[in-house]
Amino acid sequence: MTDRRRVNGPVGSTNPPVFEDEPEQEFGAQKGIRTRTPTATRKMYLKTGVTPSASGSAYLEIEASRKGAVSGLKLSCTVHGPRSLPRSTPFSPHIILSTHVKYAPFATKQRRGYIRDPTERDLGSHLETALRGAIIADRWPKSGVDIIISIVEGDHDRETSKSQGGEAWDMMNALSGCITVASAALADAGIDCVDTVAGGVAALVRDEGDDTTPRIVIDPIPSEHEQILAACCVAYLPDRDEITNLWFKGDLPASDMELYSQLVEKGIQASRNSNEVIVNSLLISTREQQPHERHDGTTRMHIAFNLQR
Amino acid sequence: MAATSSSATIAIPGQLLGPASKFQPGPGTHIHESNLYSSLLGLVHVNQPTKAPGPVKRLNKITPAPPPAELPTISVSRSAVSDKRETLPEVGNTVLCRVIRITPRQAVVAILICGETVLDAEWQGLIRVQDVRATEKDRVKIYESFRPGDIVRAEVVSFLSPTLPFTRRFYADAAY
């Protein structure tokens, strides 16, 4: 008689899978070297309207810098609302933002828990500050909006040692991605914004081998540099020329007073790059959703022609 | 910005629409430094003002100066692009709502339809006892007017008050 009350294991014996260790390679080959120019960002893919059940959503992917060892950043953002506030909340004359950033348990090398940890809370509050400057809050009195970002794949290098403090620098890259993806999702949700806010990161790095002066690069990957001295993540409104959130970390050499403003300037440059991606992505998605090409008859002809082929 | 080079009818948040001296701001736009900018992603509409009545034949009485609102209204709407735009009830709107619970002083309702649009979220409203009908206001009893579950057509009479979240004036008789 079989036991029907419990879920039993398979009858036969099973062997747990054993994975081969990754082949040991010489350190120099593992260590990536930045092939981009100091002012080039990685390629980005951004698409809005990916989650049908949400009022607005967006998906952002940043390419991996190298095959294999480094995974790119993959973010999915959903915006729920504007919706009415629960009865317990006091009256609010403007929209109440609540941001949640969560790493998927499998997103990073170090497995994450299901409960939000301080890092994720930190990212959430930074994101809220960045977005609050962009939203026209008094257009939606007595309502709330939830912005939920899940980091499907974190931008972590498997080989980066913890002693380098890579985690903190990776967090900056994640925040910049979060700001960009949330901005696109907010526009998709139809929440009034002053501008499309976008995130950008710049860092002061010292490279391997040369003992020359440190240089400033945008969109840094910690594993590609010997040491990151300082970094800043900027949330920037390009049309307004305003910064809504600035997160600076690290030590700058005291000799150069200009370095700080140069770093912020480069961060703005990085955020302008991601803003271009937002603008193009929004325009493409709007054009796709447009029911009729009323203004331009030729476009429809082109589409028909493509279908025939 | 790159947006200006492409199709002129799509606006993204932060896009310059024109000077505030030439247009009136409509829904989906905002004014910054005397310029009109879009605040939504959507299509731009310019509504020409209704033609002012022709010159009066003979001025025989003193009239107030014509309002300066002769400018075309520019607005950005999402309705053509997406059907998921949530609307907020505004003062003067006619709404359909369901009675959730009643107290001697007011009926709490959930607003289901605002104007022509079905709402995604349930917004809460209040029908105060003095707003149930226009006459014999002091004889109104909430429990004789409503029962929980009734569908009520009402007009929004107030929106922005911390103490009274919404107030509805009872319009038609409760439909069942």
Tab-separated table of C-alpha atoms in Angstrom:
chain	number	residue	atom	x	y	z
A	1	MET	CA	0.000	0.000	0.000
A	2	THR	CA	1.456	3.295	-1.019
A	3	ASP	CA	1.417	6.309	1.189
A	4	ARG	CA	-0.973	8.748	-0.455
A	5	ARG	CA	-0.979	11.414	2.180
A	6	ARG	CA	2.519	12.603	1.732
A	7	VAL	CA	4.484	13.695	-1.269
A	8	ASN	CA	7.103	11.044	-1.516
A	9	GLY	CA	10.344	11.147	-3.342
A	10	PRO	CA	10.942	9.185	-6.492
A	11	VAL	CA	11.111	5.424	-6.102
A	12	GLY	CA	14.480	4.966	-7.694
A	13	SER	CA	17.670	6.487	-6.478
A	14	THR	CA	18.854	9.822	-7.859
A	15	ASN	CA	22.252	11.349	-8.043
A	16	PRO	CA	22.727	15.000	-7.255
A	17	PRO	CA	24.316	16.819	-10.160
A	18	VAL	CA	27.983	17.590	-9.836
A	19	PHE	CA	29.210	20.605	-11.713
A	20	GLU	CA	32.646	20.940	-13.059
A	21	ASP	CA	34.688	23.756	-11.687
A	22	GLU	CA	35.226	26.623	-14.014
A	23	PRO	CA	38.578	26.242	-15.712
A	24	GLU	CA	41.253	28.152	-13.933
A	25	GLN	CA	42.627	30.814	-16.178
A	26	GLU	CA	45.518	33.049	-15.663
A	27	PHE	CA	44.569	36.168	-13.831
A	28	GLY	CA	45.504	38.559	-16.612
A	29	ALA	CA	43.087	36.979	-19.038
A	30	GLN	CA	40.236	36.950	-16.542
A	31	LYS	CA	40.686	40.538	-15.712
A	32	GLY	CA	38.817	42.420	-18.352
A	33	ILE	CA	40.303	45.517	-19.787
A	34	ARG	CA	38.149	48.393	-20.771
A	35	THR	CA	37.950	48.425	-24.533
A	36	ARG	CA	35.501	51.271	-24.763
A	37	THR	CA	36.659	54.837	-24.820
A	38	PRO	CA	36.377	56.638	-21.483
A	39	THR	CA	33.286	58.501	-22.678
A	40	ALA	CA	31.384	55.549	-24.140
A	41	THR	CA	28.589	53.770	-22.326
A	42	ARG	CA	27.641	50.161	-22.812
A	43	LYS	CA	24.844	49.324	-25.202
A	44	MET	CA	21.347	49.348	-23.800
A	45	TYR	CA	18.050	47.784	-24.714
A	46	LEU	CA	14.893	49.425	-23.386
A	47	LYS	CA	11.312	48.485	-24.097
A	48	THR	CA	8.120	49.806	-22.531
A	49	GLY	CA	4.800	48.093	-22.062
A	50	VAL	CA	6.146	44.628	-21.307
A	51	THR	CA	3.809	43.809	-18.417
A	52	PRO	CA	0.174	43.932	-19.542
A	53	SER	CA	-1.348	43.879	-16.055
A	54	ALA	CA	0.546	46.946	-14.841
A	55	SER	CA	-0.417	50.520	-15.696
A	56	GLY	CA	3.064	51.058	-17.011
A	57	SER	CA	6.143	48.923	-17.362
A	58	ALA	CA	9.582	48.835	-18.887
A	59	TYR	CA	12.447	46.426	-19.327
A	60	LEU	CA	16.086	47.430	-19.492
A	61	GLU	CA	19.052	45.350	-20.469
A	62	ILE	CA	22.639	46.514	-20.492
A	63	GLU	CA	25.021	44.389	-22.468
A	64	ALA	CA	27.607	42.229	-20.759
A	65	SER	CA	31.041	43.643	-21.129
A	66	ARG	CA	32.604	40.294	-21.886
A	67	LYS	CA	31.367	36.846	-22.761
A	68	GLY	CA	31.098	34.487	-19.857
A	69	ALA	CA	32.408	36.016	-16.723
A	70	VAL	CA	30.324	39.141	-16.421
A	71	SER	CA	26.602	39.228	-16.755
A	72	GLY	CA	24.903	42.364	-17.882
A	73	LEU	CA	22.258	44.226	-15.965
A	74	LYS	CA	18.660	43.190	-16.513
A	75	LEU	CA	15.891	45.200	-14.901
A	76	SER	CA	12.163	44.930	-15.061
A	77	CYS	CA	10.041	47.786	-13.754
A	78	THR	CA	6.293	47.904	-13.210
A	79	VAL	CA	4.262	50.942	-12.226
A	80	HIS	CA	0.911	50.390	-10.544
A	81	GLY	CA	-1.393	53.334	-10.255
A	82	PRO	CA	-2.296	56.091	-9.853
A	83	ARG	CA	-4.693	54.423	-7.490
A	84	SER	CA	-6.643	55.602	-4.494
A	85	LEU	CA	-4.882	55.548	-1.184
A	86	PRO	CA	-5.984	53.074	1.458
A	87	ARG	CA	-8.364	54.485	4.009
A	88	SER	CA	-5.818	54.475	6.792
A	89	THR	CA	-3.452	56.928	5.109
A	90	PRO	CA	-3.915	60.585	5.938
A	91	PHE	CA	-4.967	63.113	3.318
A	92	SER	CA	-2.320	64.010	0.799
A	93	PRO	CA	-2.689	66.838	-1.713
A	94	HIS	CA	-0.205	65.182	-4.077
A	95	ILE	CA	0.694	61.751	-5.332
A	96	ILE	CA	2.510	59.469	-2.905
A	97	LEU	CA	5.423	57.609	-4.428
A	98	SER	CA	6.546	54.292	-3.108
A	99	THR	CA	9.506	52.583	-4.672
A	100	HIS	CA	10.622	49.025	-4.197
A	101	VAL	CA	13.840	47.673	-5.581
A	102	LYS	CA	14.439	43.960	-5.217
A	103	TYR	CA	17.226	41.760	-6.408
A	104	ALA	CA	15.989	38.418	-7.623
A	105	PRO	CA	17.442	35.643	-5.423
A	106	PHE	CA	19.498	34.439	-8.371
A	107	ALA	CA	20.546	37.859	-9.615
A	108	THR	CA	23.987	38.017	-8.071
A	109	LYS	CA	26.844	35.726	-7.196
A	110	GLN	CA	25.896	35.989	-3.553
A	111	ARG	CA	22.414	34.564	-3.320
A	112	ARG	CA	19.870	37.114	-2.114
A	113	GLY	CA	17.099	36.530	0.361
A	114	TYR	CA	13.450	37.086	-0.308
A	115	ILE	CA	13.202	39.892	2.216
A	116	ARG	CA	14.538	43.266	1.189
A	117	ASP	CA	17.950	43.876	2.686
A	118	PRO	CA	19.453	47.298	3.553
A	119	THR	CA	21.105	47.581	0.137
A	120	GLU	CA	17.798	47.262	-1.616
A	121	ARG	CA	16.137	49.716	0.725
A	122	ASP	CA	18.935	52.138	0.031
A	123	LEU	CA	18.453	51.778	-3.710
A	124	GLY	CA	14.727	52.291	-3.230
A	125	SER	CA	15.127	55.536	-1.328
A	126	HIS	CA	17.672	56.879	-3.811
A	127	LEU	CA	15.290	56.028	-6.617
A	128	GLU	CA	12.427	57.759	-4.870
A	129	THR	CA	14.429	60.966	-4.526
A	130	ALA	CA	15.431	60.816	-8.163
A	131	LEU	CA	11.875	60.351	-9.383
A	132	ARG	CA	10.229	62.809	-7.028
A	133	GLY	CA	12.052	65.636	-8.727
A	134	ALA	CA	10.692	64.593	-12.095
A	135	ILE	CA	7.055	63.879	-11.265
A	136	ILE	CA	4.439	66.638	-11.188
A	137	ALA	CA	3.011	65.408	-7.939
A	138	ASP	CA	0.017	67.714	-7.548
A	139	ARG	CA	-1.632	66.491	-10.748
A	140	TRP	CA	-2.829	63.443	-8.826
A	141	PRO	CA	-4.104	64.431	-5.408
A	142	LYS	CA	-5.096	61.743	-2.947
A	143	SER	CA	-3.500	58.993	-4.941
A	144	GLY	CA	-0.529	56.745	-4.702
A	145	VAL	CA	1.728	55.026	-7.179
A	146	ASP	CA	3.874	51.967	-6.637
A	147	ILE	CA	7.064	51.562	-8.603
A	148	ILE	CA	8.467	48.086	-8.350
A	149	ILE	CA	11.786	47.158	-9.888
A	150	SER	CA	13.099	43.655	-9.903
A	151	ILE	CA	16.719	43.213	-10.781
A	152	VAL	CA	16.614	40.008	-12.756
A	153	GLU	CA	20.319	39.921	-13.325
A	154	GLY	CA	22.769	41.998	-11.344
A	155	ASP	CA	25.833	43.442	-12.904
A	156	HIS	CA	28.243	41.404	-10.839
A	157	ASP	CA	31.497	39.928	-11.885
A	158	ARG	CA	31.949	36.401	-10.622
A	159	GLU	CA	35.681	36.869	-10.271
A	160	THR	CA	35.747	40.184	-8.482
A	161	SER	CA	37.105	39.746	-5.048
A	162	LYS	CA	35.097	41.179	-2.238
A	163	SER	CA	38.088	43.006	-0.852
A	164	GLN	CA	37.937	45.369	-3.787
A	165	GLY	CA	34.602	46.589	-2.528
A	166	GLY	CA	32.965	45.858	-5.852
A	167	GLU	CA	29.514	45.584	-4.332
A	168	ALA	CA	29.163	49.266	-3.625
A	169	TRP	CA	30.276	50.279	-7.101
A	170	ASP	CA	27.928	47.757	-8.657
A	171	MET	CA	25.113	49.294	-6.648
A	172	MET	CA	25.715	52.590	-8.390
A	173	ASN	CA	25.410	50.983	-11.793
A	174	ALA	CA	22.227	49.276	-10.622
A	175	LEU	CA	20.793	52.575	-9.362
A	176	SER	CA	21.491	54.327	-12.621
A	177	GLY	CA	19.710	51.531	-14.459
A	178	CYS	CA	16.811	51.673	-12.009
A	179	ILE	CA	16.337	55.404	-12.570
A	180	THR	CA	16.380	54.989	-16.333
A	181	VAL	CA	13.950	52.091	-16.416
A	182	ALA	CA	11.570	53.693	-13.899
A	183	SER	CA	11.462	56.873	-15.923
A	184	ALA	CA	10.399	54.972	-19.034
A	185	ALA	CA	7.796	53.027	-17.074
A	186	LEU	CA	6.355	56.234	-15.578
A	187	ALA	CA	5.947	57.716	-19.035
A	188	ASP	CA	4.267	54.499	-20.130
A	189	ALA	CA	1.888	54.699	-17.173
A	190	GLY	CA	0.849	58.219	-18.117
A	191	ILE	CA	1.952	59.919	-14.929
A	192	ASP	CA	2.765	63.574	-15.455
A	193	CYS	CA	6.483	64.230	-15.466
A	194	VAL	CA	8.469	67.394	-15.911
A	195	ASP	CA	11.029	65.580	-18.011
A	196	THR	CA	12.389	62.114	-18.666
A	197	VAL	CA	14.896	61.564	-15.896
A	198	ALA	CA	17.814	59.263	-16.591
A	199	GLY	CA	20.667	57.898	-14.548
A	200	GLY	CA	24.362	57.940	-15.288
A	201	VAL	CA	27.524	56.861	-13.520
A	202	ALA	CA	31.041	58.247	-13.741
A	203	ALA	CA	34.062	57.062	-11.807
A	204	LEU	CA	37.606	58.044	-11.105
A	205	VAL	CA	39.687	54.930	-11.746
A	206	ARG	CA	43.264	53.849	-11.611
A	207	ASP	CA	44.187	51.256	-14.173
A	208	GLU	CA	46.454	48.308	-13.885
A	209	GLY	CA	50.052	48.707	-14.836
A	210	ASP	CA	50.357	52.419	-15.131
A	211	ASP	CA	51.140	54.527	-12.151
A	212	THR	CA	49.994	57.612	-13.927
A	213	THR	CA	47.320	59.903	-12.681
A	214	PRO	CA	43.857	58.398	-12.294
A	215	ARG	CA	41.370	59.114	-15.053
A	216	ILE	CA	37.637	59.608	-15.237
A	217	VAL	CA	35.525	57.103	-17.135
A	218	ILE	CA	31.765	56.880	-17.550
A	219	ASP	CA	29.731	53.724	-17.022
A	220	PRO	CA	32.537	51.938	-15.165
A	221	ILE	CA	32.731	48.197	-14.612
A	222	PRO	CA	34.647	47.514	-11.411
A	223	SER	CA	36.342	44.402	-12.707
A	224	GLU	CA	37.889	46.252	-15.583
A	225	HIS	CA	39.914	48.541	-13.423
A	226	GLU	CA	42.595	48.062	-10.858
A	227	GLN	CA	40.962	50.372	-8.405
A	228	ILE	CA	38.002	52.691	-8.284
A	229	LEU	CA	38.812	55.742	-6.235
A	230	ALA	CA	35.494	57.513	-6.384
A	231	ALA	CA	32.256	57.306	-8.278
A	232	CYS	CA	29.074	59.281	-8.584
A	233	CYS	CA	25.617	58.379	-9.799
A	234	VAL	CA	23.577	61.247	-11.195
A	235	ALA	CA	19.868	61.465	-11.959
A	236	TYR	CA	19.542	64.245	-14.463
A	237	LEU	CA	16.742	66.065	-16.302
A	238	PRO	CA	18.222	66.996	-19.681
A	239	ASP	CA	15.643	69.561	-20.797
A	240	ARG	CA	15.552	71.318	-17.475
A	241	ASP	CA	19.281	70.943	-16.893
A	242	GLU	CA	18.627	69.886	-13.325
A	243	ILE	CA	19.967	67.132	-11.134
A	244	THR	CA	17.364	65.384	-8.996
A	245	ASN	CA	19.629	62.953	-7.188
A	246	LEU	CA	23.353	62.807	-6.706
A	247	TRP	CA	25.125	59.961	-4.976
A	248	PHE	CA	28.822	60.369	-4.463
A	249	LYS	CA	31.122	57.834	-2.899
A	250	GLY	CA	34.837	57.490	-2.457
A	251	ASP	CA	37.849	59.677	-1.827
A	252	LEU	CA	39.215	62.256	-4.181
A	253	PRO	CA	42.834	63.310	-4.088
A	254	ALA	CA	42.980	66.645	-2.362
A	255	SER	CA	45.387	68.059	-4.929
A	256	ASP	CA	42.782	68.650	-7.613
A	257	MET	CA	39.801	70.713	-6.577
A	258	GLU	CA	38.219	70.541	-10.001
A	259	LEU	CA	37.931	66.771	-9.914
A	260	TYR	CA	34.605	66.684	-8.115
A	261	SER	CA	32.799	68.874	-10.609
A	262	GLN	CA	34.464	67.043	-13.472
A	263	LEU	CA	33.144	63.766	-12.120
A	264	VAL	CA	29.603	65.125	-11.845
A	265	GLU	CA	29.917	66.563	-15.340
A	266	LYS	CA	30.838	63.144	-16.702
A	267	GLY	CA	27.947	61.594	-14.810
A	268	ILE	CA	25.618	64.035	-16.535
A	269	GLN	CA	27.133	63.038	-19.845
A	270	ALA	CA	26.425	59.385	-19.090
A	271	SER	CA	22.846	60.169	-18.138
A	272	ARG	CA	22.363	62.117	-21.364
A	273	ASN	CA	23.338	58.962	-23.221
A	274	SER	CA	20.749	56.870	-21.408
A	275	ASN	CA	18.177	59.613	-21.880
A	276	GLU	CA	18.600	59.305	-25.610
A	277	VAL	CA	17.761	55.633	-25.286
A	278	ILE	CA	14.602	56.476	-23.307
A	279	VAL	CA	13.460	59.038	-25.853
A	280	ASN	CA	13.963	56.716	-28.790
A	281	SER	CA	12.324	53.796	-27.052
A	282	LEU	CA	9.271	55.886	-26.088
A	283	LEU	CA	8.905	57.244	-29.590
A	284	ILE	CA	9.143	53.792	-31.145
A	285	SER	CA	6.614	52.257	-28.767
A	286	THR	CA	4.204	55.171	-29.246
A	287	ARG	CA	4.465	54.918	-32.988
A	288	GLU	CA	3.748	51.190	-32.818
A	289	GLN	CA	0.692	51.655	-30.646
A	290	GLN	CA	-0.734	54.409	-32.778
A	291	PRO	CA	-3.838	52.911	-34.400
A	292	HIS	CA	-3.763	54.747	-37.703
A	293	GLU	CA	-1.095	56.544	-39.579
A	294	ARG	CA	-3.311	59.466	-40.310
A	295	HIS	CA	-0.660	61.988	-41.059
A	296	ASP	CA	1.674	59.995	-43.196
A	297	GLY	CA	0.232	57.723	-45.834
A	298	THR	CA	3.587	56.510	-47.032
A	299	THR	CA	4.356	54.713	-43.800
A	300	ARG	CA	1.392	52.449	-44.182
A	301	MET	CA	2.415	51.624	-47.721
A	302	HIS	CA	5.835	50.637	-46.523
A	303	ILE	CA	4.364	48.279	-43.983
A	304	ALA	CA	2.125	46.674	-46.591
A	305	PHE	CA	5.062	46.250	-48.861
A	306	ASN	CA	7.066	44.538	-46.154
A	307	LEU	CA	4.252	42.143	-45.414
A	308	GLN	CA	4.059	40.997	-49.003
A	309	ARG	CA	7.665	40.026	-49.147
B	1	MET	CA	16.389	66.941	-28.216
B	2	ALA	CA	16.167	64.074	-30.636
B	3	ALA	CA	12.394	64.005	-30.354
B	4	THR	CA	11.868	67.159	-32.317
B	5	SER	CA	13.372	65.710	-35.448
B	6	SER	CA	10.858	62.888	-35.719
B	7	SER	CA	7.094	62.931	-36.094
B	8	ALA	CA	5.832	66.186	-34.706
B	9	THR	CA	2.612	64.766	-33.313
B	10	ILE	CA	4.173	62.546	-30.637
B	11	ALA	CA	5.282	64.322	-27.503
B	12	ILE	CA	7.401	62.902	-24.725
B	13	PRO	CA	7.630	64.349	-21.209
B	14	GLY	CA	9.719	67.467	-21.169
B	15	GLN	CA	9.328	68.264	-24.832
B	16	LEU	CA	8.925	71.929	-25.703
B	17	LEU	CA	5.525	72.607	-27.246
B	18	GLY	CA	5.592	76.356	-27.657
B	19	PRO	CA	5.669	79.667	-25.850
B	20	ALA	CA	2.997	80.314	-23.240
B	21	SER	CA	2.187	83.589	-24.986
B	22	LYS	CA	0.875	81.730	-28.038
B	23	PHE	CA	-0.898	78.751	-26.489
B	24	GLN	CA	-3.037	77.938	-23.526
B	25	PRO	CA	-2.008	74.937	-21.457
B	26	GLY	CA	-4.391	71.991	-21.751
B	27	PRO	CA	-4.294	68.584	-20.092
B	28	GLY	CA	-0.952	66.834	-20.195
B	29	THR	CA	1.119	69.987	-20.368
B	30	HIS	CA	2.885	72.249	-17.906
B	31	ILE	CA	4.463	75.684	-17.946
B	32	HIS	CA	8.091	76.258	-17.118
B	33	GLU	CA	9.765	79.627	-17.544
B	34	SER	CA	6.921	80.943	-19.738
B	35	ASN	CA	7.190	78.027	-22.122
B	36	LEU	CA	4.773	75.154	-22.518
B	37	TYR	CA	6.170	71.670	-22.159
B	38	SER	CA	4.572	68.285	-22.497
B	39	SER	CA	4.259	66.276	-19.304
B	40	LEU	CA	2.946	63.072	-20.846
B	41	LEU	CA	3.860	60.650	-23.556
B	42	GLY	CA	1.160	60.961	-26.169
B	43	LEU	CA	-0.160	62.831	-29.149
B	44	VAL	CA	-0.271	66.604	-29.362
B	45	HIS	CA	-3.595	68.247	-30.065
B	46	VAL	CA	-4.090	71.924	-30.774
B	47	ASN	CA	-7.631	73.122	-30.302
B	48	GLN	CA	-8.423	76.397	-31.960
B	49	PRO	CA	-10.613	78.599	-29.808
B	50	THR	CA	-14.243	78.867	-30.762
B	51	LYS	CA	-14.770	81.786	-33.062
B	52	ALA	CA	-15.601	84.874	-31.170
B	53	PRO	CA	-18.991	86.261	-32.172
B	54	GLY	CA	-18.613	88.892	-34.841
B	55	PRO	CA	-18.327	92.539	-34.038
B	56	VAL	CA	-21.291	93.832	-32.164
B	57	LYS	CA	-23.412	96.052	-34.352
B	58	ARG	CA	-23.719	98.921	-32.031
B	59	LEU	CA	-22.280	99.318	-28.605
B	60	ASN	CA	-25.248	100.337	-26.518
B	61	LYS	CA	-24.157	99.054	-23.149
B	62	ILE	CA	-21.021	98.675	-21.160
B	63	THR	CA	-19.656	95.144	-21.437
B	64	PRO	CA	-16.702	93.655	-19.637
B	65	ALA	CA	-13.532	93.476	-21.665
B	66	PRO	CA	-13.359	90.267	-23.687
B	67	PRO	CA	-11.376	87.601	-21.870
B	68	PRO	CA	-7.833	87.192	-23.147
B	69	ALA	CA	-8.492	83.491	-23.706
B	70	GLU	CA	-8.342	83.718	-27.477
B	71	LEU	CA	-5.306	81.485	-27.707
B	72	PRO	CA	-5.453	77.939	-29.064
B	73	THR	CA	-5.276	75.277	-26.391
B	74	ILE	CA	-2.495	72.770	-26.707
B	75	SER	CA	-2.836	69.421	-24.978
B	76	VAL	CA	-1.181	66.032	-24.922
B	77	SER	CA	-3.427	63.009	-24.666
B	78	ARG	CA	-2.645	59.381	-24.187
B	79	SER	CA	-6.052	58.122	-25.275
B	80	ALA	CA	-5.008	57.413	-28.869
B	81	VAL	CA	-1.895	55.624	-27.763
B	82	SER	CA	-3.006	53.593	-24.794
B	83	ASP	CA	-6.361	52.677	-23.333
B	84	LYS	CA	-5.028	52.335	-19.823
B	85	ARG	CA	-5.120	55.946	-18.783
B	86	GLU	CA	-6.504	56.267	-15.324
B	87	THR	CA	-8.749	59.257	-14.756
B	88	LEU	CA	-9.266	61.122	-11.563
B	89	PRO	CA	-12.803	62.230	-10.689
B	90	GLU	CA	-13.112	65.979	-10.908
B	91	VAL	CA	-15.588	68.439	-9.492
B	92	GLY	CA	-18.658	68.512	-11.707
B	93	ASN	CA	-18.193	65.017	-13.096
B	94	THR	CA	-21.085	62.597	-13.094
B	95	VAL	CA	-20.037	59.308	-11.599
B	96	LEU	CA	-21.613	55.951	-10.992
B	97	CYS	CA	-20.821	54.475	-7.636
B	98	ARG	CA	-21.767	51.590	-5.403
B	99	VAL	CA	-22.778	52.112	-1.785
B	100	ILE	CA	-20.360	50.298	0.506
B	101	ARG	CA	-21.650	51.194	3.946
B	102	ILE	CA	-24.002	53.666	5.509
B	103	THR	CA	-23.897	55.650	8.704
B	104	PRO	CA	-26.535	58.101	9.978
B	105	ARG	CA	-24.512	61.034	8.660
B	106	GLN	CA	-23.149	59.771	5.365
B	107	ALA	CA	-22.969	56.956	2.872
B	108	VAL	CA	-19.581	55.676	1.788
B	109	VAL	CA	-19.434	54.758	-1.871
B	110	ALA	CA	-16.919	53.278	-4.272
B	111	ILE	CA	-16.746	55.123	-7.576
B	112	LEU	CA	-16.894	52.725	-10.499
B	113	ILE	CA	-17.429	54.887	-13.562
B	114	CYS	CA	-16.360	58.482	-13.955
B	115	GLY	CA	-18.023	60.236	-16.864
B	116	GLU	CA	-17.621	57.789	-19.717
B	117	THR	CA	-14.623	55.847	-18.458
B	118	VAL	CA	-14.605	52.765	-16.313
B	119	LEU	CA	-12.036	53.195	-13.575
B	120	ASP	CA	-9.391	50.610	-12.859
B	121	ALA	CA	-8.973	51.479	-9.230
B	122	GLU	CA	-11.839	52.015	-6.833
B	123	TRP	CA	-11.911	55.553	-5.586
B	124	GLN	CA	-13.823	56.190	-2.440
B	125	GLY	CA	-16.456	58.848	-2.023
B	126	LEU	CA	-18.903	60.149	0.535
B	127	ILE	CA	-22.509	61.201	0.179
B	128	ARG	CA	-23.275	63.410	3.127
B	129	VAL	CA	-26.776	63.562	4.491
B	130	GLN	CA	-27.210	67.188	3.448
B	131	ASP	CA	-26.252	66.340	-0.130
B	132	VAL	CA	-28.742	63.571	-0.738
B	133	ARG	CA	-31.415	65.786	-2.235
B	134	ALA	CA	-32.047	69.413	-2.872
B	135	THR	CA	-35.253	69.841	-0.905
B	136	GLU	CA	-36.221	69.003	2.671
B	137	LYS	CA	-32.609	68.433	3.507
B	138	ASP	CA	-33.266	68.236	7.217
B	139	ARG	CA	-35.657	65.315	6.842
B	140	VAL	CA	-33.315	63.119	4.881
B	141	LYS	CA	-32.412	59.851	6.508
B	142	ILE	CA	-29.513	58.007	4.985
B	143	TYR	CA	-30.904	54.574	5.718
B	144	GLU	CA	-34.148	55.440	3.957
B	145	SER	CA	-32.260	56.665	0.894
B	146	PHE	CA	-29.555	54.060	0.387
B	147	ARG	CA	-28.807	50.471	1.069
B	148	PRO	CA	-25.358	48.899	0.737
B	149	GLY	CA	-24.978	47.589	-2.796
B	150	ASP	CA	-27.079	50.288	-4.457
B	151	ILE	CA	-25.700	51.817	-7.605
B	152	VAL	CA	-25.949	55.579	-7.381
B	153	ARG	CA	-25.510	58.233	-10.018
B	154	ALA	CA	-23.990	61.261	-8.399
B	155	GLU	CA	-22.197	64.461	-9.144
B	156	VAL	CA	-18.848	65.321	-7.652
B	157	VAL	CA	-19.273	68.483	-5.614
B	158	SER	CA	-15.956	68.624	-3.824
B	159	PHE	CA	-12.655	66.965	-4.203
B	160	LEU	CA	-9.820	68.634	-2.397
B	161	SER	CA	-10.790	68.679	1.207
B	162	PRO	CA	-8.791	66.868	3.833
B	163	THR	CA	-11.764	66.165	6.041
B	164	LEU	CA	-14.301	65.234	3.397
B	165	PRO	CA	-12.585	63.047	0.859
B	166	PHE	CA	-15.266	63.364	-1.774
B	167	THR	CA	-18.770	64.601	-1.535
B	168	ARG	CA	-21.438	63.482	-3.878
B	169	ARG	CA	-24.712	65.103	-4.503
B	170	PHE	CA	-27.422	62.612	-5.057
B	171	TYR	CA	-28.694	63.054	-8.548
B	172	ALA	CA	-31.026	60.386	-9.793
B	173	ASP	CA	-32.887	57.992	-7.625
B	174	ALA	CA	-30.911	54.963	-6.616
B	175	ALA	CA	-31.018	52.317	-9.298
B	176	TYR	CA	-30.937	48.725	-8.299
